[in-house]
Coordinates of N, CA and C in Angstrom, one line a residue:
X1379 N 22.4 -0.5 0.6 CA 21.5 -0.9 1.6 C 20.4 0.1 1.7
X1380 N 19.6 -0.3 2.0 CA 18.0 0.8 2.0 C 18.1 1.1 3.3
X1381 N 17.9 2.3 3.6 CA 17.6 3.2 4.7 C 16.2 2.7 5.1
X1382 N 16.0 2.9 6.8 CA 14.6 2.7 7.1 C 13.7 3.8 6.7
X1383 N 12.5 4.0 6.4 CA 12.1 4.9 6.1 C 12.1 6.1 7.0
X1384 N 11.7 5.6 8.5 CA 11.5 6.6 9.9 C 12.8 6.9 10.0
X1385 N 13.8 6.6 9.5 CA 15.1 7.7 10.0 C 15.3 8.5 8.8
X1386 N 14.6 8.7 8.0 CA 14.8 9.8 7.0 C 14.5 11.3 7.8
X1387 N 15.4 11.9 7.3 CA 15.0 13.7 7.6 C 13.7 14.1 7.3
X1388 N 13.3 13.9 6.2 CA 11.9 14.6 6.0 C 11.2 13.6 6.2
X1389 N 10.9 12.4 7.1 CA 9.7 11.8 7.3 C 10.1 11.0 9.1
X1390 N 11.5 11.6 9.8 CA 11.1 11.3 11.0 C 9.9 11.4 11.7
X1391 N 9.3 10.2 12.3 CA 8.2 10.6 13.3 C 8.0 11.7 14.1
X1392 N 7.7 12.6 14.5 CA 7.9 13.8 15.8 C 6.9 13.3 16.3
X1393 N 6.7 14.4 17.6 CA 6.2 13.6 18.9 C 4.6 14.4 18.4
X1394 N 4.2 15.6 17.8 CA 3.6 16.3 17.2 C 2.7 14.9 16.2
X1395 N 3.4 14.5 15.5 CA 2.4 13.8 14.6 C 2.2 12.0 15.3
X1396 N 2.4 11.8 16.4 CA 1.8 10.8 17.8 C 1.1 10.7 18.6
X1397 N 0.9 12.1 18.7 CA -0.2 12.5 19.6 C -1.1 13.1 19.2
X1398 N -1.7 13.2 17.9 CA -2.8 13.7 17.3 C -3.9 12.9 16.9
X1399 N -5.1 13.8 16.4 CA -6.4 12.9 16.2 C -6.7 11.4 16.7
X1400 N -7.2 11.8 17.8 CA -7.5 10.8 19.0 C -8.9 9.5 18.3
X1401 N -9.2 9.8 17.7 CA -10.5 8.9 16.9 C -9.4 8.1 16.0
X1402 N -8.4 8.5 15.4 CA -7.7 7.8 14.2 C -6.6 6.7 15.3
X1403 N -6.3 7.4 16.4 CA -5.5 6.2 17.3 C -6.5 5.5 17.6
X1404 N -7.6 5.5 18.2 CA -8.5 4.5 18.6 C -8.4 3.5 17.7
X1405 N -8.4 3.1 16.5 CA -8.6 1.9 15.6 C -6.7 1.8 15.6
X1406 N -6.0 2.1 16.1 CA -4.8 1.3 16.3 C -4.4 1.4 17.4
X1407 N -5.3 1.1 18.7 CA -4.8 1.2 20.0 C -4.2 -0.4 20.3
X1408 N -3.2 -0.5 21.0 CA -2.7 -2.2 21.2 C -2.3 -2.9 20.0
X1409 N -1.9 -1.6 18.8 CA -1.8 -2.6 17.8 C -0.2 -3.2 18.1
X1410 N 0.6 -2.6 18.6 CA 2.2 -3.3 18.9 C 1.3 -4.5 19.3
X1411 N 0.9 -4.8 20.0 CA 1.1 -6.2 20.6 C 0.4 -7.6 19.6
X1412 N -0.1 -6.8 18.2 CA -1.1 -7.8 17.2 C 0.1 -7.9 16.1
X1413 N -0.1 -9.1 15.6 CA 0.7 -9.8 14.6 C 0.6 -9.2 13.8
X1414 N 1.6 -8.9 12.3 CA 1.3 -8.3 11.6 C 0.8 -9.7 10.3
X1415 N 0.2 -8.9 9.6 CA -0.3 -10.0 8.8 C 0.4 -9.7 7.1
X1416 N 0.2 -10.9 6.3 CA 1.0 -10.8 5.3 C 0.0 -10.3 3.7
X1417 N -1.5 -10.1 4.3 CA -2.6 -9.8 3.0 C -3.3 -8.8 3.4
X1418 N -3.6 -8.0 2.9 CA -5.4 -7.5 3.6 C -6.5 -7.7 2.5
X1419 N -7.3 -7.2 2.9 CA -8.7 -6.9 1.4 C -8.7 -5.6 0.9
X1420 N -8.7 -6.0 -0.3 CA -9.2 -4.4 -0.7 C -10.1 -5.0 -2.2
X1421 N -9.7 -3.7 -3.2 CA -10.8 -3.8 -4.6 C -9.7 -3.7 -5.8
X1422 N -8.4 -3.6 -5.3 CA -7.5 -4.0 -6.2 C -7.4 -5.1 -7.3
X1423 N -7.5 -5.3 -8.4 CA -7.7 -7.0 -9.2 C -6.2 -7.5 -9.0
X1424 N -6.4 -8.7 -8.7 CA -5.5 -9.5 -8.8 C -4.0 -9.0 -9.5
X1425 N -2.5 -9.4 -9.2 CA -1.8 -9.1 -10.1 C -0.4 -8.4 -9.1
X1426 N 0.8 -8.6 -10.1 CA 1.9 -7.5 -9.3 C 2.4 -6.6 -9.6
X1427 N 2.6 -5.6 -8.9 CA 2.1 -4.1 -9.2 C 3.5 -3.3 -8.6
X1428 N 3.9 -2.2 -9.3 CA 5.0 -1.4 -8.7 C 4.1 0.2 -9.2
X1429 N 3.9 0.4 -7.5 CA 3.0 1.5 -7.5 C 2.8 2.9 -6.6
X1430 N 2.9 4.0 -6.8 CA 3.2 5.2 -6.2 C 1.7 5.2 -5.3
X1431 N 2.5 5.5 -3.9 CA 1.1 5.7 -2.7 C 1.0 7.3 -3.2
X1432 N -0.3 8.1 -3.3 CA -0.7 9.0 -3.7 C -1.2 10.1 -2.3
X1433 N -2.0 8.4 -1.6 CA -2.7 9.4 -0.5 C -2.9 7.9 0.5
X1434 N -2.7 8.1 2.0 CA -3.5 7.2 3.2 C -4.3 8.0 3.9
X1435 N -5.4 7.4 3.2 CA -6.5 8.8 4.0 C -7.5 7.7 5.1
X1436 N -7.4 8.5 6.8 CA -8.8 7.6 7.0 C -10.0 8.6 7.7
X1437 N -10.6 7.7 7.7 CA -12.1 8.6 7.7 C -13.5 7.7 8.6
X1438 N -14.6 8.2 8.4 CA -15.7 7.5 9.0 C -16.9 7.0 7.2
X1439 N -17.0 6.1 7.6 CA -17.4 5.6 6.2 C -19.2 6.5 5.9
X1440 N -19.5 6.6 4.9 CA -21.2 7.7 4.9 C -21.9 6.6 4.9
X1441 N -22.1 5.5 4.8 CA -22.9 4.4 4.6 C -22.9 3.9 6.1
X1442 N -22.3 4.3 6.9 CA -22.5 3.2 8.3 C -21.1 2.2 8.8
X1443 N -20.7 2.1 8.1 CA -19.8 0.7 8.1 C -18.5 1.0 8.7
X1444 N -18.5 2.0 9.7 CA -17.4 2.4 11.1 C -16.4 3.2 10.4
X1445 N -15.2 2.9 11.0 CA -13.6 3.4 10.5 C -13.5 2.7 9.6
X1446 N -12.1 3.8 8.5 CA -11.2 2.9 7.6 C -10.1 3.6 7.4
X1447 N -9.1 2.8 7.1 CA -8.1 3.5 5.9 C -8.2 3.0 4.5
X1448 N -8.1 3.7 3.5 CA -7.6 3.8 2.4 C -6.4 4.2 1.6
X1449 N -5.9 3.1 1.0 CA -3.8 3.4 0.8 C -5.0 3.8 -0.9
X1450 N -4.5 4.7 -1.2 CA -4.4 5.1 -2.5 C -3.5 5.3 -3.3
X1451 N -3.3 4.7 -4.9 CA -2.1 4.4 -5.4 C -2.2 4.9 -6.9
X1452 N -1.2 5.0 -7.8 CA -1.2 5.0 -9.0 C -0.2 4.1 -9.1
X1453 N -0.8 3.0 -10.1 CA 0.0 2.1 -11.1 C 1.0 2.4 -11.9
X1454 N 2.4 2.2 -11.7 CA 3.4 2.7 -12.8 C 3.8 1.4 -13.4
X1455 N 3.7 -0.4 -13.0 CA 3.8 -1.0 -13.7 C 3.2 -2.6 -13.5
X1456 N 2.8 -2.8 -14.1 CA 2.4 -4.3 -13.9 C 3.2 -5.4 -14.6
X1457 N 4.0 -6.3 -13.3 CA 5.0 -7.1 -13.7 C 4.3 -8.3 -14.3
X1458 N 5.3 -9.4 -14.9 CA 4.4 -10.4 -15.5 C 4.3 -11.8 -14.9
X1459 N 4.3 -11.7 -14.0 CA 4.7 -13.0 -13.2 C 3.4 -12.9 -11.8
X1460 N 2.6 -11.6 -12.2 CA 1.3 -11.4 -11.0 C 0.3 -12.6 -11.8
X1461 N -0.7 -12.9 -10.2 CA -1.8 -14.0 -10.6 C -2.9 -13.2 -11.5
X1462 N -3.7 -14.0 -12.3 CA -4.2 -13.8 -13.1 C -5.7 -13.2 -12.9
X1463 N -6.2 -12.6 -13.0 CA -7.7 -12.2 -12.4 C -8.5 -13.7 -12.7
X1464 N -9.6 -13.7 -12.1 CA -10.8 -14.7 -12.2 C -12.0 -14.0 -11.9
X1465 N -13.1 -14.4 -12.8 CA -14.5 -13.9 -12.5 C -15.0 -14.7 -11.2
X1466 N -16.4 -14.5 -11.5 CA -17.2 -15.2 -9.7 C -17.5 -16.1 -9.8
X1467 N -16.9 -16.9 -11.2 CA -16.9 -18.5 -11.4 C -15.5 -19.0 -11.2
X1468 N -14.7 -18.4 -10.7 CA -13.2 -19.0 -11.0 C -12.5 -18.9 -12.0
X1469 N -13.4 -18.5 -13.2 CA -12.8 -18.9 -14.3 C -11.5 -17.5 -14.9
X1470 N -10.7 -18.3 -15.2 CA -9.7 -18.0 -15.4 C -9.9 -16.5 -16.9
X1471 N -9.4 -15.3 -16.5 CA -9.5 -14.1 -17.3 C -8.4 -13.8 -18.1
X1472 N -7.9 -12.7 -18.7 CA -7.0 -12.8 -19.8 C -6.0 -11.3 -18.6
X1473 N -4.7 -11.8 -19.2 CA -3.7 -10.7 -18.2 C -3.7 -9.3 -18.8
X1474 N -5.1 -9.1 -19.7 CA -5.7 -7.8 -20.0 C -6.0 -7.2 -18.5
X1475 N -6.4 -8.0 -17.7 CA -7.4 -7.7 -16.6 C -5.9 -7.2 -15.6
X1476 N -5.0 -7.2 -15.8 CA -4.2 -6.3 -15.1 C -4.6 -5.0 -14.8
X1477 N -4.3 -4.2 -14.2 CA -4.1 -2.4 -13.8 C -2.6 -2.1 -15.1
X1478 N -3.4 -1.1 -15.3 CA -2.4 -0.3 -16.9 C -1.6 0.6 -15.8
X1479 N -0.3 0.9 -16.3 CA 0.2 2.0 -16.1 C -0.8 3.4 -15.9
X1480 N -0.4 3.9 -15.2 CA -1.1 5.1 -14.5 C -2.4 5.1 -14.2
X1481 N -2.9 3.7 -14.2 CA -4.4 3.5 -13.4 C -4.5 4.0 -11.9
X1482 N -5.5 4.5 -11.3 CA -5.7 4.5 -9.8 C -6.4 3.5 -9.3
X1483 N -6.2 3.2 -8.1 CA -6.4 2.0 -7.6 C -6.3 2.7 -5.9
X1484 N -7.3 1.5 -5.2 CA -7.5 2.2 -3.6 C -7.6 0.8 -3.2
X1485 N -7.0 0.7 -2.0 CA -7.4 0.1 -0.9 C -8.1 -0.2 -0.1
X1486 N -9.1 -0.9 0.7 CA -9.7 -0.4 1.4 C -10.0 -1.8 2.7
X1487 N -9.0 -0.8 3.9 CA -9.4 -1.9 5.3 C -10.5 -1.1 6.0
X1488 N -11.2 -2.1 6.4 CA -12.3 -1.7 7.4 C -12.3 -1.9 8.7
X1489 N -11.8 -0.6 9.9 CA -11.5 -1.3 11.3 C -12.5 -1.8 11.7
X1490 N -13.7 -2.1 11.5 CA -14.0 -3.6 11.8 C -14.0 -5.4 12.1
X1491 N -13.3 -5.0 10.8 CA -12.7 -6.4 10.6 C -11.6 -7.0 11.2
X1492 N -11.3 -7.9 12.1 CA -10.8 -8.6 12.8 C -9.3 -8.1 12.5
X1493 N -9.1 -8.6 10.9 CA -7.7 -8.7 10.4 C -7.4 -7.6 10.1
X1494 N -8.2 -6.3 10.5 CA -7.6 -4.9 9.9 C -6.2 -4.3 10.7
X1495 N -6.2 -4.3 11.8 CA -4.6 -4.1 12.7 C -3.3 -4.9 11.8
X1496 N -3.6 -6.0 11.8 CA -2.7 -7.0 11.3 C -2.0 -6.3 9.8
X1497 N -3.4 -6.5 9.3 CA -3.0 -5.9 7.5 C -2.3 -4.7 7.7
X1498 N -3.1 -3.8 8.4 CA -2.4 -2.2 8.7 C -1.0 -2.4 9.1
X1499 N -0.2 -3.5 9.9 CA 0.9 -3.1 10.4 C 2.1 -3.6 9.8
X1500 N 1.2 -5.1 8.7 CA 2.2 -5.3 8.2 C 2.5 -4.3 6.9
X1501 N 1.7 -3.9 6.7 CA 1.8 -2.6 5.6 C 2.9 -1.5 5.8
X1502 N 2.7 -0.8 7.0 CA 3.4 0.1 7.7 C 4.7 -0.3 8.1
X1503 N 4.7 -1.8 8.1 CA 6.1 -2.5 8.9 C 7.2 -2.2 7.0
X1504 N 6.5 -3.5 6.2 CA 7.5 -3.4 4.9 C 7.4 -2.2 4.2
X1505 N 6.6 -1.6 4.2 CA 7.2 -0.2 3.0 C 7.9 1.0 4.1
X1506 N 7.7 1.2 5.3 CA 8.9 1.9 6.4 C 10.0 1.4 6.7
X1507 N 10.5 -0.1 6.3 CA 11.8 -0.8 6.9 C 11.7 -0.9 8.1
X1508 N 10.8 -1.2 8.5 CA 11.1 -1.1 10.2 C 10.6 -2.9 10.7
X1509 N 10.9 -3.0 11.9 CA 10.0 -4.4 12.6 C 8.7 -3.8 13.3
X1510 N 8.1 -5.2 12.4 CA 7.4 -5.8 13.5 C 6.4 -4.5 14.3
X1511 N 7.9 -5.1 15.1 CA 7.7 -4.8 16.7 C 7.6 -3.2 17.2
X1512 N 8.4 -2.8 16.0 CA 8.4 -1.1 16.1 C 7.0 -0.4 15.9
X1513 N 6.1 -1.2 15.2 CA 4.7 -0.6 14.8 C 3.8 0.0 15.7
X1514 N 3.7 1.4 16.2 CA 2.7 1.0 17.2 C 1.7 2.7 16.8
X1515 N 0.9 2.7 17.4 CA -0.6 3.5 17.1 C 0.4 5.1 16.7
X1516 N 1.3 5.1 17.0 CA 1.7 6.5 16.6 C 2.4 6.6 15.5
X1517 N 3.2 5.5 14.9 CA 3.5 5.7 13.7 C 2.1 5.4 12.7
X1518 N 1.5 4.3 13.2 CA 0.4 4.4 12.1 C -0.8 5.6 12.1
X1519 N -0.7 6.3 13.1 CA -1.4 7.6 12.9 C -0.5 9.0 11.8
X1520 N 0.5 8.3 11.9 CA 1.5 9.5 11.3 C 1.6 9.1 9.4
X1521 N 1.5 7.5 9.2 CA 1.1 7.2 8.1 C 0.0 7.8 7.5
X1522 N -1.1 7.6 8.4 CA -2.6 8.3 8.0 C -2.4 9.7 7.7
X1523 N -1.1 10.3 8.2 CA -1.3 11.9 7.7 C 0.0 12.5 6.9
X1524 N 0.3 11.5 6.0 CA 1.0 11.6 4.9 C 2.5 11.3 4.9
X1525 N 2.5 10.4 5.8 CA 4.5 10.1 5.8 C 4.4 9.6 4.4
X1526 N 4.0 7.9 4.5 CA 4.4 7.5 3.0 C 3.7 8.0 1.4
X1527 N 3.2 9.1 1.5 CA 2.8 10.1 0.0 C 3.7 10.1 -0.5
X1528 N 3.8 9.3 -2.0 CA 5.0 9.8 -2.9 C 6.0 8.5 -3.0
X1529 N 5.8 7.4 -1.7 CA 6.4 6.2 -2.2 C 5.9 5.8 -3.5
X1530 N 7.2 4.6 -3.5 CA 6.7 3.7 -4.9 C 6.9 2.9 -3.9
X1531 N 5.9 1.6 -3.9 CA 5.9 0.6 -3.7 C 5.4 -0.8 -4.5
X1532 N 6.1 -2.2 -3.8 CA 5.7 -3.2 -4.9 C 4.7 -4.0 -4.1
X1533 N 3.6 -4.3 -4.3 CA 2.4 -4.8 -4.5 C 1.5 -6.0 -5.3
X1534 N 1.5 -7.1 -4.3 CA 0.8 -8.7 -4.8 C -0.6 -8.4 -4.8
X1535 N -1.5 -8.3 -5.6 CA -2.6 -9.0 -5.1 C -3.1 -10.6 -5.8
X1536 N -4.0 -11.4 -5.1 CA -4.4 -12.3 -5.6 C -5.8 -12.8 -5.3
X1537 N -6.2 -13.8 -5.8 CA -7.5 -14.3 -5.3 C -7.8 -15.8 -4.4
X1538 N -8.4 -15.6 -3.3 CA -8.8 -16.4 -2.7 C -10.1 -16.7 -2.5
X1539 N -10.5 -18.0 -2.0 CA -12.0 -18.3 -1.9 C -12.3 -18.0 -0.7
X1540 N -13.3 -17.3 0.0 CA -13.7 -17.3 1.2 C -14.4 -18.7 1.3
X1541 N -14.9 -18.6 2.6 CA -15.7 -20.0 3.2 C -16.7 -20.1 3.1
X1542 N -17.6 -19.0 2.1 CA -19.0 -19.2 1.4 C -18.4 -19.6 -0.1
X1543 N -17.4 -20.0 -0.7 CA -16.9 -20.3 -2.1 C -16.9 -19.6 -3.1
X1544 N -16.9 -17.9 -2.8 CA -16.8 -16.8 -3.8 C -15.4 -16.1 -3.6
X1545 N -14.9 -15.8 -4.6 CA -13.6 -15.2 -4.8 C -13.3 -14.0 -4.0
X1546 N -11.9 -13.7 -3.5 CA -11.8 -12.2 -2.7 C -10.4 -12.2 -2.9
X1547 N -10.2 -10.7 -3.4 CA -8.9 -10.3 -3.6 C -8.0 -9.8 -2.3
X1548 N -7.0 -10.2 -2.1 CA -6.0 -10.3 -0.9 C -4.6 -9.2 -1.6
X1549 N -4.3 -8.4 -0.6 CA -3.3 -7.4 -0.9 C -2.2 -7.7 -0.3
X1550 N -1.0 -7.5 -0.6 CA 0.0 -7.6 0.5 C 1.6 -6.6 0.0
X1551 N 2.2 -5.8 0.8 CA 3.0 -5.0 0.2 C 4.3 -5.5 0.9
X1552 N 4.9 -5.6 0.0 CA 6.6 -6.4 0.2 C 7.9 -5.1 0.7
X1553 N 7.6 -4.1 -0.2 CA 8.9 -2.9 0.4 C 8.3 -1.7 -0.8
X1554 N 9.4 -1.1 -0.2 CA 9.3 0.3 -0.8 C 10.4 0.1 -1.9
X1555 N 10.3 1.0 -3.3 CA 10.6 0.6 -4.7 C 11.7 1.5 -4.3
X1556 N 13.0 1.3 -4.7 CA 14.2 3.0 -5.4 C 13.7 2.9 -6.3
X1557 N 13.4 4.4 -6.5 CA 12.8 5.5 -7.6 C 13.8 4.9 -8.7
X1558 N 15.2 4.7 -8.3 CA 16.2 4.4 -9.5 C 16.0 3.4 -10.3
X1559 N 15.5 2.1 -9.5 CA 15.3 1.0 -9.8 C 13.5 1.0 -10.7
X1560 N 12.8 2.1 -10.8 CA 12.0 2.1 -11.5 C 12.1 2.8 -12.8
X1561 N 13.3 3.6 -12.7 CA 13.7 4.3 -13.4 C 14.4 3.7 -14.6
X1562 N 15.2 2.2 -14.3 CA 15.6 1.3 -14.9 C 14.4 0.4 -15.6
X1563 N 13.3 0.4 -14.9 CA 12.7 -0.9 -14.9 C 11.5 -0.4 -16.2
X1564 N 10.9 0.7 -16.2 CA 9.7 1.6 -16.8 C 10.6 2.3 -17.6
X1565 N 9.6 2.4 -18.8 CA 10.0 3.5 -19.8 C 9.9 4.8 -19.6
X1566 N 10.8 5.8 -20.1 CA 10.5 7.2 -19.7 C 9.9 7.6 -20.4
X1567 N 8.9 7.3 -20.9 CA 8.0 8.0 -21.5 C 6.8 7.9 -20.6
X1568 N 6.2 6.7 -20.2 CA 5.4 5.9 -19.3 C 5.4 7.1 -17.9
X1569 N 7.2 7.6 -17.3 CA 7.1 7.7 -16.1 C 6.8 9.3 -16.5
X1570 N 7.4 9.8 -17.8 CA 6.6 11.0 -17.7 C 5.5 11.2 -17.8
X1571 N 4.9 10.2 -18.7 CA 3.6 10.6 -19.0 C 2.4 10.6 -17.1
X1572 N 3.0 9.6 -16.3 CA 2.3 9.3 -15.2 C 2.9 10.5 -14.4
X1573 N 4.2 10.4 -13.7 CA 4.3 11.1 -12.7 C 5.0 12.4 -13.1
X1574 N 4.9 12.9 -14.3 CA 5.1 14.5 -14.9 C 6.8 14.2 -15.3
X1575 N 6.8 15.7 -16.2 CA 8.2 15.5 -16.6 C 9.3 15.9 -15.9
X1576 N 10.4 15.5 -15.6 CA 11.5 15.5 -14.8 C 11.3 15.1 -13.3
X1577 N 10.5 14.1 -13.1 CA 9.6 13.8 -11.3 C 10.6 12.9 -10.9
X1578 N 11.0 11.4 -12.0 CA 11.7 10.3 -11.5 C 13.2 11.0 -11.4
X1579 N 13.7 12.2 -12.1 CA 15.0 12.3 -11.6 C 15.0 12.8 -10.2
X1580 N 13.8 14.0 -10.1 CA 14.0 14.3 -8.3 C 13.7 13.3 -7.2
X1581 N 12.9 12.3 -7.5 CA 12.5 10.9 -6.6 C 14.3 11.1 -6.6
X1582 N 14.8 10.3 -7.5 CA 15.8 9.1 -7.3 C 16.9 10.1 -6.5
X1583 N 16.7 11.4 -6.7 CA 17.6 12.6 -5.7 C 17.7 12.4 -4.6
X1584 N 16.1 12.7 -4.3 CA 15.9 12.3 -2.8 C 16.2 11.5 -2.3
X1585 N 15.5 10.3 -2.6 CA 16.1 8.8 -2.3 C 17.6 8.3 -2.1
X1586 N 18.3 9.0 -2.3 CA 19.7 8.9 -2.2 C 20.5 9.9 -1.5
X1587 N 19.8 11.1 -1.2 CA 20.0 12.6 -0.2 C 20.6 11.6 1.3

């Protein structure tokens, strides 16, 4: 059975990383009480993805465009059963258009946007094991400063039509990967070549510590 992520030793919440940077709680203030949502937006292509969070950085955007987070990831594999990319005609693209092993790929919600709490908590809810209901501005400030660095997680994206009839790619993260189970799943060549040599055997250490 999977451990929740917040009762691990090296990634309990403390009270130190809850009560810090007061600008980064502000865009998750009242978020316990908002639904978590099952997609967000980002710039990810289409496709399903088992993929290492590298970095959740947030920040004030240089163009104007308020708060954000960004989940930053490296691709370790693209399964074959992800939806297919489409151009800005719909038209259907070749499953070249997947993310290659050890691609980088970023995220990007904008607290502006209505649905950014939602997307944020359902994020933080499946790759932490936790509910729901446990999500609240202090663990997701403690995400923002590196709890999940170093997960593997699995990763939908797909395309939908907005209400002006142009395509928009929708994210959504289901759980956090065992390192073991990637270990089985990817070649060792692939995982050394991406996450250095001898990395998946100390993941799969930890993960089981």
């Amino acid at each position: 059975m999977r451990k929740p992520l917040r009762l691990r030793k090296t990634r309990t919440l403390s009270k130190s990383t809850t009560q810090t940077k007061e600008s980064i709680m502000g865009m998750f203030d009242n978020i316990e009480k908002t639904a978590a949502s099952s997609n967000g937006g980002s710039y990810v292509r289409p496709g399903h993805y088992l993929a290492r969070i590298d970095r959740v950085k947030s920040g004030e955007s240089a163009q104007g465009s308020g708060e954000f987070v960004a989940i930053e990831m490296t691709v370790l594999d693209a399964l074959p059963d992800g939806d297919i990319p489409v151009d800005d005609q719909f038209n259907i693209l070749s499953a070249d258009y997947w993310h290659k092993a050890g691609e980088n790929v970023s995220h990007l919600l904008m607290a502006k946007h209505q649905s950014f709490q939602s997307n944020f908590k359902s994020f933080v809810a499946n790759v932490g094991g936790i509910p729901e209901a446990e999500v609240d501005a202090g663990k997701c400030t403690a995400v923002t400063q590196g709890l999940f660095e170093g997960l593997i997680v699995e990763v939908r994206a797909r395309t939908v039509k907005t209400r002006r009839g142009s395509p928009f790619t929708v994210v959504g993260y289901s759980r956090e990967v065992p390192p073991s189970e990637i270990q089985e799943r990817v070649d060792a060549e692939t995982l050394e070549r991406v996450l250095g040599a001898g990395k998946i055997d100390e993941l799969v250490a930890a993960y089981d510590a």
